[in-house]
PDB file of C-alpha atoms in Angstrom:
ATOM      1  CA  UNK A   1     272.487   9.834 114.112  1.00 95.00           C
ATOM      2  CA  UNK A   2     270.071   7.887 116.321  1.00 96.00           C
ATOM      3  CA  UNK A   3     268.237   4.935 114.642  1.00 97.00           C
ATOM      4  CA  UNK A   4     266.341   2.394 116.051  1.00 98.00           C
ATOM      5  CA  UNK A   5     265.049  -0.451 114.284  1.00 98.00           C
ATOM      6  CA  UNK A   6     262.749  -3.369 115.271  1.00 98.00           C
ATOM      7  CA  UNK A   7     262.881  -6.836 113.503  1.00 98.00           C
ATOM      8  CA  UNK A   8     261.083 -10.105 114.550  1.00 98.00           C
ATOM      9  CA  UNK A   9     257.606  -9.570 113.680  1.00 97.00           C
ATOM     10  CA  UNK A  10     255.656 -12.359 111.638  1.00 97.00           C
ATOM     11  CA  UNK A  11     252.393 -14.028 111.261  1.00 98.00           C
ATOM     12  CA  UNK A  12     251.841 -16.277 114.616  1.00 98.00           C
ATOM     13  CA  UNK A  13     248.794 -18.564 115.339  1.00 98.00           C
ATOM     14  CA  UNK A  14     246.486 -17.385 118.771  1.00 98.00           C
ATOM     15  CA  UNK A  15     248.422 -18.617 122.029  1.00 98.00           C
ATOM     16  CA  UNK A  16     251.261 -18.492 120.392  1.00 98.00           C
ATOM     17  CA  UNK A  17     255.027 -16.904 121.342  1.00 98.00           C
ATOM     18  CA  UNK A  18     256.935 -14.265 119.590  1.00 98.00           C
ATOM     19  CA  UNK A  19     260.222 -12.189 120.496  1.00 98.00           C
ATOM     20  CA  UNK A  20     260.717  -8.617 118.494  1.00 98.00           C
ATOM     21  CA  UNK A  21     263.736  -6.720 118.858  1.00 98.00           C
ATOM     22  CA  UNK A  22     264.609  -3.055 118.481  1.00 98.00           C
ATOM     23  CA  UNK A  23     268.676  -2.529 117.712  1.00 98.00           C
ATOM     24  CA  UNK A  24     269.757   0.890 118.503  1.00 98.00           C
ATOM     25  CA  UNK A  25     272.616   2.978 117.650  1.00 97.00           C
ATOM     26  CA  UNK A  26     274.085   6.933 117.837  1.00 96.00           C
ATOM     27  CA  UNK A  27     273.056   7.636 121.548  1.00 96.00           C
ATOM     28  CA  UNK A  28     274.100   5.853 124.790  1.00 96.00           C
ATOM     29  CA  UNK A  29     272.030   3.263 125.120  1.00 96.00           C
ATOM     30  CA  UNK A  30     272.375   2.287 128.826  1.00 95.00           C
ATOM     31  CA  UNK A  31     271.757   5.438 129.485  1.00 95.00           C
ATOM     32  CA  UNK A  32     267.841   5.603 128.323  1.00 97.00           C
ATOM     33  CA  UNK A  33     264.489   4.317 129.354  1.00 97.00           C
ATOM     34  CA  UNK A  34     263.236   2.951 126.626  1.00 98.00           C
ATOM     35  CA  UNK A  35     258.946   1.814 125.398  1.00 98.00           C
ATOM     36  CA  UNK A  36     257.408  -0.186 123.207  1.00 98.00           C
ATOM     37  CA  UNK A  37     254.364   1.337 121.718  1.00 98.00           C
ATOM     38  CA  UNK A  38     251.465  -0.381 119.453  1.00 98.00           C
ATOM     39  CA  UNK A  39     249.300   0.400 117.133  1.00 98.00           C
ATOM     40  CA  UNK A  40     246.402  -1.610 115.454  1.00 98.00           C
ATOM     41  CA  UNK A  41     245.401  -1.935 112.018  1.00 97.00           C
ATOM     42  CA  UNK A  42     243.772   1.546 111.352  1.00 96.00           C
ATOM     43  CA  UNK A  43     243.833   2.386 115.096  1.00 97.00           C
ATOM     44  CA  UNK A  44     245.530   4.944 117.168  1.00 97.00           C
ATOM     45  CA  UNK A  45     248.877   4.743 119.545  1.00 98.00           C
ATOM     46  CA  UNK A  46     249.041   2.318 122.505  1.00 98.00           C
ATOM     47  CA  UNK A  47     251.689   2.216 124.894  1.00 98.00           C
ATOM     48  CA  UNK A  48     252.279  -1.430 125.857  1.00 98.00           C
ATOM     49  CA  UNK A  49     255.599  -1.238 128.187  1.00 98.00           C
ATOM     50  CA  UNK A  50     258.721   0.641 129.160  1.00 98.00           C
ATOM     51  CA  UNK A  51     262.082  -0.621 130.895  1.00 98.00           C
ATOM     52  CA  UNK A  52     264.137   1.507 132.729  1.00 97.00           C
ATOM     53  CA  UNK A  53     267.971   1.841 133.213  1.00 96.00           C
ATOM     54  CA  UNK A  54     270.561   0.204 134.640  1.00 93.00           C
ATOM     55  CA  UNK A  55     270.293   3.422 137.471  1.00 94.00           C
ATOM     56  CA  UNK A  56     266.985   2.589 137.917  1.00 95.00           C
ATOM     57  CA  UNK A  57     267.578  -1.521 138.083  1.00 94.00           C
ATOM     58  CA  UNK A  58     265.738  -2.028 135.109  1.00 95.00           C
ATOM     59  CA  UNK A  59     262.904  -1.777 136.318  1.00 97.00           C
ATOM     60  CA  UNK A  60     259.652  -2.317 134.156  1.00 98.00           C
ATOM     61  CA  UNK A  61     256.007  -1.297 133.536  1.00 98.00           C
ATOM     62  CA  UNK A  62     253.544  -2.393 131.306  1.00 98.00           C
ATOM     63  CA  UNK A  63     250.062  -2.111 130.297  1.00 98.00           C
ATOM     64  CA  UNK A  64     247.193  -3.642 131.494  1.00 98.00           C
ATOM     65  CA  UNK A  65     246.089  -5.600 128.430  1.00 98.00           C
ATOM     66  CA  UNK A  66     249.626  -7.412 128.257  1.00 98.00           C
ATOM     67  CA  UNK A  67     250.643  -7.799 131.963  1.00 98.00           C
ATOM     68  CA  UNK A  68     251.388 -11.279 132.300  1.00 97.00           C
ATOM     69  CA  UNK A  69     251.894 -12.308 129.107  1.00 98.00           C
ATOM     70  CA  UNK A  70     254.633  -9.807 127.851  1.00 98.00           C
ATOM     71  CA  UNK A  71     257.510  -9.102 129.162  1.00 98.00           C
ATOM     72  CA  UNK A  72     260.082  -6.127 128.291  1.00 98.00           C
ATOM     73  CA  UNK A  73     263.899  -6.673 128.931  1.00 97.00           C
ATOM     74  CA  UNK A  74     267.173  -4.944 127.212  1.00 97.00           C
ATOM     75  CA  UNK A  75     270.987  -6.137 126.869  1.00 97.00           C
ATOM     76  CA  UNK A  76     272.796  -2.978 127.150  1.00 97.00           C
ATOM     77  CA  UNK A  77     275.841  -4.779 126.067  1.00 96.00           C
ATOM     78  CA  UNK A  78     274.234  -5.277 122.650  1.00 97.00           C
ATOM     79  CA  UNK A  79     272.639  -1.779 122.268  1.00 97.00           C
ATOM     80  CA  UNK A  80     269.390  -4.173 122.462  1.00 98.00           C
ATOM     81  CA  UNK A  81     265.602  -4.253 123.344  1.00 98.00           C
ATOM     82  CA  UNK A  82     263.439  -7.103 123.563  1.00 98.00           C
ATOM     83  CA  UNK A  83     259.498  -7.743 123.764  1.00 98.00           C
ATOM     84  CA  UNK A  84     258.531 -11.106 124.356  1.00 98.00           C
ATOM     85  CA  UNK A  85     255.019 -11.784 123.876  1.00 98.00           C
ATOM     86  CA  UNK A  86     253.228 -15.207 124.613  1.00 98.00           C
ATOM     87  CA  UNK A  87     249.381 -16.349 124.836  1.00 98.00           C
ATOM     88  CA  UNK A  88     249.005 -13.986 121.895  1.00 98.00           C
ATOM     89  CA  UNK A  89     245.515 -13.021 120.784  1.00 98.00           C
ATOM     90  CA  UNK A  90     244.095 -11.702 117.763  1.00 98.00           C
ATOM     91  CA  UNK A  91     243.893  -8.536 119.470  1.00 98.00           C
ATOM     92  CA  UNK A  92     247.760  -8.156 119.897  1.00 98.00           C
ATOM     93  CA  UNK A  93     248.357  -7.672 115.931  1.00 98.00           C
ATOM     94  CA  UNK A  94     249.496  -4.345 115.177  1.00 98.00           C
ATOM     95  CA  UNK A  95     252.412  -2.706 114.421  1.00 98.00           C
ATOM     96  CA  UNK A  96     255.496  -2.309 117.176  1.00 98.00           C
ATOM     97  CA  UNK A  97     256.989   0.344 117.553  1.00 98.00           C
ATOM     98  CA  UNK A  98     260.102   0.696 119.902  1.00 98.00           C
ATOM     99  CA  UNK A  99     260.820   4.200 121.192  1.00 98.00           C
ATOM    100  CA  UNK A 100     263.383   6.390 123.308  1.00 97.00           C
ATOM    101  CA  UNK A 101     262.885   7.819 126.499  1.00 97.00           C
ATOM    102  CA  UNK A 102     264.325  10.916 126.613  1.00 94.00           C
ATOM    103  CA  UNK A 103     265.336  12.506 130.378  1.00 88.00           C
ATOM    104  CA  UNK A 104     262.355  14.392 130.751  1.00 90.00           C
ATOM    105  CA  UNK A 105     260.347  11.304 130.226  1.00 91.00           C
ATOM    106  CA  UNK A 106     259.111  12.532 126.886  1.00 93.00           C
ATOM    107  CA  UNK A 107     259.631  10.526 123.686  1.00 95.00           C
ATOM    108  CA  UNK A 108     261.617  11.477 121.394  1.00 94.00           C
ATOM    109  CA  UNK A 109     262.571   8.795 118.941  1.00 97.00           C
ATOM    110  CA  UNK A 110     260.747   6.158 117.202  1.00 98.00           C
ATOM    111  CA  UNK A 111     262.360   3.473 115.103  1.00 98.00           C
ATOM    112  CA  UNK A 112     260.379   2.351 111.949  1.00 97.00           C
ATOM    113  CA  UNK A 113     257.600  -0.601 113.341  1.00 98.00           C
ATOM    114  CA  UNK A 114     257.395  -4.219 112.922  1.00 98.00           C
ATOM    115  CA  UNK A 115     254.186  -6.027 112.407  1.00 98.00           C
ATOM    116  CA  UNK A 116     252.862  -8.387 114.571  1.00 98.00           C
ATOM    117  CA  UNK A 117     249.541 -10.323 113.134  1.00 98.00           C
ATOM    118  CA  UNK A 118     247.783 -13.453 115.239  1.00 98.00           C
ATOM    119  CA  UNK A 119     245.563 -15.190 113.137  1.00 97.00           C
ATOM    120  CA  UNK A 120     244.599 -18.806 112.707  1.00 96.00           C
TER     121      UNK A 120
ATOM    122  CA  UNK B   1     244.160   5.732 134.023  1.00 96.00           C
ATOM    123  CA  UNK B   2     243.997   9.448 132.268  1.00 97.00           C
ATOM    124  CA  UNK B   3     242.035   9.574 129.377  1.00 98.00           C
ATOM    125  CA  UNK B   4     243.256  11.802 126.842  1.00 98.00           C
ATOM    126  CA  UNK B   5     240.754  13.595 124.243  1.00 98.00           C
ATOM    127  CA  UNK B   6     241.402  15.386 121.374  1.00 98.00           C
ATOM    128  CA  UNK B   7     239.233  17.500 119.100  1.00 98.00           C
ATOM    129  CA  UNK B   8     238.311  17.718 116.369  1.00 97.00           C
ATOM    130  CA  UNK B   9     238.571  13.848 115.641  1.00 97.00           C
ATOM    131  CA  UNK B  10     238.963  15.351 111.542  1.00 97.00           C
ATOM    132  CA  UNK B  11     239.820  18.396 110.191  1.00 95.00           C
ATOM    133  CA  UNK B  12     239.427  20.148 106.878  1.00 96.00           C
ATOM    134  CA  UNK B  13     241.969  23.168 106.152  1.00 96.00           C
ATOM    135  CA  UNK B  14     243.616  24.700 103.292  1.00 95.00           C
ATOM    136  CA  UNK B  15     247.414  25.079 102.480  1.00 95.00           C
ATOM    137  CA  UNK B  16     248.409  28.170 104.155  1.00 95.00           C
ATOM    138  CA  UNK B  17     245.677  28.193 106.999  1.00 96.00           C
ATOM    139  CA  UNK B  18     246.497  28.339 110.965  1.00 97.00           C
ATOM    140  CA  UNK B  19     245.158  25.126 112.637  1.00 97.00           C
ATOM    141  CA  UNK B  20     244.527  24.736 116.394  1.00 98.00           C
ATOM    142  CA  UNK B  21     243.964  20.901 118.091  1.00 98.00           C
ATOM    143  CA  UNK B  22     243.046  20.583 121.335  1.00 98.00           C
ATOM    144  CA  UNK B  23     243.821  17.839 123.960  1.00 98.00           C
ATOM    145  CA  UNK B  24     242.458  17.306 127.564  1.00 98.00           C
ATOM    146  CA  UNK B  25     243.209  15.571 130.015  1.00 98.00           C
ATOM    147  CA  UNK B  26     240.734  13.244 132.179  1.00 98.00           C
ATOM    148  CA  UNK B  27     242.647  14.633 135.367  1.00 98.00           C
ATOM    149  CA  UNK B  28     245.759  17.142 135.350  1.00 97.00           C
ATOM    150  CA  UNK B  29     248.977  16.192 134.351  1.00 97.00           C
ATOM    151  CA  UNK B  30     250.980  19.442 135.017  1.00 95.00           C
ATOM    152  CA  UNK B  31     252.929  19.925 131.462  1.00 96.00           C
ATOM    153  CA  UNK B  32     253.948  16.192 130.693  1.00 97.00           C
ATOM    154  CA  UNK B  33     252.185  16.268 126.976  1.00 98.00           C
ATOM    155  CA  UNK B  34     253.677  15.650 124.324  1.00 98.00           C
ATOM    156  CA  UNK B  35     252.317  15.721 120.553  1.00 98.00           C
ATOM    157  CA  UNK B  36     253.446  13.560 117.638  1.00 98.00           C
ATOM    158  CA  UNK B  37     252.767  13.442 113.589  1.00 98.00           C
ATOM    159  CA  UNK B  38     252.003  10.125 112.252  1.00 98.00           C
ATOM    160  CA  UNK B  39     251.635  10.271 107.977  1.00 97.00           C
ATOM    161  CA  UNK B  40     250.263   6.880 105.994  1.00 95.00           C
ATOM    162  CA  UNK B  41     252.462   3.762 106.782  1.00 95.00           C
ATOM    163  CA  UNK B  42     255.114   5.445 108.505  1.00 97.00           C
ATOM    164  CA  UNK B  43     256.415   5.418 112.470  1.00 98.00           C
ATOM    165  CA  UNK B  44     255.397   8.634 114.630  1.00 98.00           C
ATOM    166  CA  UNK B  45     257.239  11.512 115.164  1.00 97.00           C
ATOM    167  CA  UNK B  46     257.485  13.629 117.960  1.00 97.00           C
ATOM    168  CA  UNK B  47     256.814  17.527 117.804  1.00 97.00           C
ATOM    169  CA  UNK B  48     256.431  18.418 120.982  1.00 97.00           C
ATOM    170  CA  UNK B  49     257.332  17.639 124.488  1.00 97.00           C
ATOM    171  CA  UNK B  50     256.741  19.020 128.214  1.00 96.00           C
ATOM    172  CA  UNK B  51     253.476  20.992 126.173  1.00 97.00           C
ATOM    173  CA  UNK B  52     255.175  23.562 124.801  1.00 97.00           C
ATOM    174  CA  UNK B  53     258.609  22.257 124.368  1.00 97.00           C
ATOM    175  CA  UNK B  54     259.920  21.833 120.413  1.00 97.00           C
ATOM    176  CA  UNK B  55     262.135  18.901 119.855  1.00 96.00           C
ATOM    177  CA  UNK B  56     265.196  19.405 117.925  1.00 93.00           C
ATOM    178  CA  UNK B  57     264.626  19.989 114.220  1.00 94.00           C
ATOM    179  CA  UNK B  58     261.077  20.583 114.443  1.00 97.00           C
ATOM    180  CA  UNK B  59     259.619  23.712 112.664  1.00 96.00           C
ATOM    181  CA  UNK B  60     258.655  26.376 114.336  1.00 96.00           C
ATOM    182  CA  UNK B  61     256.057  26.826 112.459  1.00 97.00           C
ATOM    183  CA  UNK B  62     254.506  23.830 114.927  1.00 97.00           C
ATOM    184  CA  UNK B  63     253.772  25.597 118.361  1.00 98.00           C
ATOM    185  CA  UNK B  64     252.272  24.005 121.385  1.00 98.00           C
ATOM    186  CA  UNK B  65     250.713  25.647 124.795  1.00 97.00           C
ATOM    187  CA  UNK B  66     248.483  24.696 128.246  1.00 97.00           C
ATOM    188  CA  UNK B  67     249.342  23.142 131.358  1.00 96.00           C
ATOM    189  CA  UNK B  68     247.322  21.390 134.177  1.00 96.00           C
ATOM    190  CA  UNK B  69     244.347  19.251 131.850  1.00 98.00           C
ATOM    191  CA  UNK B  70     243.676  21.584 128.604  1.00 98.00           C
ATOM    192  CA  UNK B  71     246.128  21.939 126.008  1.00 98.00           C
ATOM    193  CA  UNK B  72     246.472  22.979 122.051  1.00 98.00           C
ATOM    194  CA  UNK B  73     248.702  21.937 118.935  1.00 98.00           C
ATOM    195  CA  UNK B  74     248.765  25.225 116.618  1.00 98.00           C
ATOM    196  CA  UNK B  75     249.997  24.475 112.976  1.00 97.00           C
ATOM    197  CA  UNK B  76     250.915  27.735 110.764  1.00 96.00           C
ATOM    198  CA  UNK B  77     250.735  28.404 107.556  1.00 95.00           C
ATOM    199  CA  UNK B  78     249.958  24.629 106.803  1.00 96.00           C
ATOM    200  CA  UNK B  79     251.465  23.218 103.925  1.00 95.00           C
ATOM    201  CA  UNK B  80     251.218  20.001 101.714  1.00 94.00           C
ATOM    202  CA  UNK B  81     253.518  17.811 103.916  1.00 95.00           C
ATOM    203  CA  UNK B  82     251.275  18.646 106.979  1.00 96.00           C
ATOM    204  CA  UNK B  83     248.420  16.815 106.094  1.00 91.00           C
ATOM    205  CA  UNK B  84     248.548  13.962 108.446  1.00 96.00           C
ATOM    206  CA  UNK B  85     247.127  12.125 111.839  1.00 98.00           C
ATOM    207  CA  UNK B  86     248.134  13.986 115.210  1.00 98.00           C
ATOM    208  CA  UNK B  87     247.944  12.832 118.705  1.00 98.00           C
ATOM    209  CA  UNK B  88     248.590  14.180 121.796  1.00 98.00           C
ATOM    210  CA  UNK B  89     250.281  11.595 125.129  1.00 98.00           C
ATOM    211  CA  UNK B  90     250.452  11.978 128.689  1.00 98.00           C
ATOM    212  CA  UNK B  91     253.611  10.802 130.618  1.00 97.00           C
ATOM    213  CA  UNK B  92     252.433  12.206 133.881  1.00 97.00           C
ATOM    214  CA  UNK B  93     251.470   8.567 134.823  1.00 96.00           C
ATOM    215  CA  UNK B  94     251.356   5.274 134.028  1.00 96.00           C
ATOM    216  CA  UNK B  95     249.625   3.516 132.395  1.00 97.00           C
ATOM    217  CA  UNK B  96     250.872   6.310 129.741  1.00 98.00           C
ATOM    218  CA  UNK B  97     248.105   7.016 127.628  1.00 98.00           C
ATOM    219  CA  UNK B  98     247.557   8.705 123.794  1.00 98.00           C
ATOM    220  CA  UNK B  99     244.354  10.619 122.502  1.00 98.00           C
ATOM    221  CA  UNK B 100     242.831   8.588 119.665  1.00 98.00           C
ATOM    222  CA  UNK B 101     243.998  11.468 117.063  1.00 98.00           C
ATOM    223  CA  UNK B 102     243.098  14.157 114.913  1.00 98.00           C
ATOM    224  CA  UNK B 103     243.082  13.887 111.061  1.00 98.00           C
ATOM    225  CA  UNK B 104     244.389  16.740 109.557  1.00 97.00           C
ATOM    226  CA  UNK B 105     242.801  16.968 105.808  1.00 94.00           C
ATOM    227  CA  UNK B 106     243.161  19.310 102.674  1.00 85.00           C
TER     228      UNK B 106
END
């Protein structure tokens, strides 16, 4: 059975850092692109960035409202995604959502959110 | 970036009705759309991929269709445990990018 589940979120001050993670299991996980996705408080869905495989050198892409200040990296050894996320603004809470990349580039699991909330 | 928008924003229906949402694209985007069900305070889940494409253990009573920019979610003979939001993605390009969603209603 695939599962993915993301832990790490808390309640974080504006500028501040925060790391979530998204542990995987039942699927190969070396083998996937995998996203995080975002969505605020009684908003809709926002992709925020993906990381590719190891055949594709890992290589990342993110959205425009977190270049810079997030960054998206994996440990394949550990079945293991990451989102690091500094200079947070009050416009970054929501709930994350990690997600699988299936290999026509559609998604096709979700694991359960974490929330994220900047606030002073 | 493609802007994705769906319509209706809300809709009313009654259990056993046919539903149809519709999603377009701000430029084409061939048949990379995919559609997901969101209920209240749960994580998305996806429906439909490559437009028309069911993922595994999805009804069939969930059927999608178009290609190029204009596309449609049909829901049959709706029941209780399809009332909830629905949105439609493009992974055609980056930045990938969802319509704002469609409330499905009793």
């Amino acid at each position: 059975e695939v599962q993915l589940v993301e832990s790490g979120g808390s309640l974080v001050q504006p500028g501040g850092s925060l790391r979530l993670s998204c542990a995987v299991s039942g699927f190969t996980f070396s083998d996937h692109y995998m996203d995080w996705v975002r969505q605020a408080p009684g908003k809709g869905l926002e992709w925020v960035a993906r990381s590719r495989n190891k055949a594709n050198s890992y290589t990342t892409e993110y959205a425009a409202s977190v270049k810079g200040r997030f960054t998206i990296s994996r440990d394949d050894s550990q079945n293991s995604l990451y989102l690091q996320m500094n200079s947070l603004k009050t416009e970054d809470t929501a709930i994350y959502y990690c997600a699988r990349v299936a290999t026509s580039y559609n998604f096709d699991y979700w694991g359960q959110g974490t929330l994220v909330t900047v606030s002073s | 970036d493609i802007q994705m928008t769906q319509s209706p924003s809300s809709l009313s229906a009654s259990v056993g009705d046919r539903v149809i949402i519709t999603c377009r694209a701000s430029q084409g985007i061939d048949n990379k759309l995919g559609w997901f069900q969101q209920k209240p305070g749960k994580a998305p889940k996806s429906l439909i991929y490559g437009a028309s494409n069911l993922q595994s253990g999805v009804p069939s009573k969930f059927s999608g269709s178009g290609s190029g920019t204009d596309f449609t979610l049909t829901v049959s003979s709706l029941q209780p445990e399809d009332f909830a939001t629905y949105y439609c993605q493009q992974y055609k390009s980056y930045p990938i990018t969802f319509g704002q969603g469609t409330q499905l209603e009793i």
